[in-house]
XYZ file of C-alpha atoms in Angstrom:
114
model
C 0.000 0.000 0.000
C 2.957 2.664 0.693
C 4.350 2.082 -2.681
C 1.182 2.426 -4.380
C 0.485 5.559 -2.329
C 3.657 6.682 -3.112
C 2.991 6.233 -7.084
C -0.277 8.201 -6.751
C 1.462 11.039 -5.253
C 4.252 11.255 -7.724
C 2.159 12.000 -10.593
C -0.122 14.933 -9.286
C 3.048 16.646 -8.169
C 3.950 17.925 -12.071
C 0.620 17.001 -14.221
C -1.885 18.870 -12.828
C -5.701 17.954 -13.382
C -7.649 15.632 -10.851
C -5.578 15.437 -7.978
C -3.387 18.411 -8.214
C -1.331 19.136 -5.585
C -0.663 23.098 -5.607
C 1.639 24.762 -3.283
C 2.130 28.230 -2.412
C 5.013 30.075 -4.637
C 6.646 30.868 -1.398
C 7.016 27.073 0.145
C 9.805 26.168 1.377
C 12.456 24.068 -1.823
C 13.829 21.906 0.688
C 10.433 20.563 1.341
C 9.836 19.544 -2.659
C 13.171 18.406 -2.555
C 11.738 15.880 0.118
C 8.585 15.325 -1.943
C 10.973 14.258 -4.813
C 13.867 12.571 -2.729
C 12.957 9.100 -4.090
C 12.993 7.562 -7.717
C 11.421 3.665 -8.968
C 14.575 1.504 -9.388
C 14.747 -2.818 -10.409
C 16.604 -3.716 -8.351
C 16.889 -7.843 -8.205
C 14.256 -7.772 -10.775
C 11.718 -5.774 -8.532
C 10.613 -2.226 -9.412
C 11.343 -0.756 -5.928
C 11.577 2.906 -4.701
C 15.259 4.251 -3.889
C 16.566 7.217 -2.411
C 18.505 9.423 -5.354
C 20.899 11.060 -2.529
C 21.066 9.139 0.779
C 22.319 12.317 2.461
C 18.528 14.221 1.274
C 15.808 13.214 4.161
C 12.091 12.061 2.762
C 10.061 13.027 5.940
C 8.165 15.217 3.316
C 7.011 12.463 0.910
C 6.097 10.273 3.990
C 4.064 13.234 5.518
C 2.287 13.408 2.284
C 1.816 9.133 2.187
C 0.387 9.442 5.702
C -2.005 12.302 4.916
C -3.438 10.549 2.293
C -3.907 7.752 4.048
C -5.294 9.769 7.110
C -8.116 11.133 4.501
C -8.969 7.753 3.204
C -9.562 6.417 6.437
C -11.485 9.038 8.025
C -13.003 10.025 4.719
C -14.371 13.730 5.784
C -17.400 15.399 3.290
C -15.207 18.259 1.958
C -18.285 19.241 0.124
C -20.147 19.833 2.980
C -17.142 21.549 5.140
C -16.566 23.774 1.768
C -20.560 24.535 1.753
C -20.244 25.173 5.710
C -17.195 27.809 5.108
C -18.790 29.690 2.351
C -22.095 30.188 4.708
C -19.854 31.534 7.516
C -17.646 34.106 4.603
C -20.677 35.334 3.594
C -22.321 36.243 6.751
C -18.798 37.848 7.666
C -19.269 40.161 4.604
C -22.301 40.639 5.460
C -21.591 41.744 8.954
C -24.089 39.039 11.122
C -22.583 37.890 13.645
C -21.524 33.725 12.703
C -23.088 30.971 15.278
C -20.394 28.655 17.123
C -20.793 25.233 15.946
C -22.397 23.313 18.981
C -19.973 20.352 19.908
C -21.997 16.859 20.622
C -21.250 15.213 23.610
C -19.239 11.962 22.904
C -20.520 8.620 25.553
C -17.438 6.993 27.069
C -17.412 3.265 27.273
C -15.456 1.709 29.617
C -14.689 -1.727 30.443
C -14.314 -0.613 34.077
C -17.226 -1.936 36.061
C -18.684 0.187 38.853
């Protein structure tokens, strides 16, 4: 799965289109240097991923693995958080004041008997 993650990220990066990864003009090159720290290589035969300079670090590239991941496991409704955001930009423009979002109260099972 971290290979193929890795794959899916890789492509994004440069093509554009579904996917698209964009980053601020002003982000920081060591950080795509990260993102791009690792190449496909056969090695025995395999098509594996290698570093292309041991001495560059990948925490980037894993940070972006692990986000991914993160989304397709919790799988949030950006639609609906995007739809929420433009309701409260609006009524900022138009000066009302914006409602706090109530919190629900989560139950707490425990195994603990009383």
């Amino acid at each position: 799965k971290l290979y193929s993650a890795k794959d899916e990220d890789g492509a994004p990066l440069y093509s554009g289109g579904p996917n698209y990864i964009h980053f601020n003009k002003d982000i920081n090159p060591e950080f795509i240097e990260q993102l791009t720290s690792e190449v496909k290589r056969f090695r025995k035969g395999k098509l594996v991923w290698d570093k292309k300079n041991p001495g560059v670090t990948n925490e980037g590239l894993d940070l972006m693995v692990y986000a991914r991941a993160l989304v397709a496991m919790l799988n949030p409704a950006f639609e609906v958080i995007l739809k929420k955001l433009h309701i409260k930009a609006e009524a900022i423009k138009a000066g009302e004041p914006v409602p706090k979002a109530g919190r629900k109260r989560r139950k707490i099972y425990s195994r603990v008997e009383r």
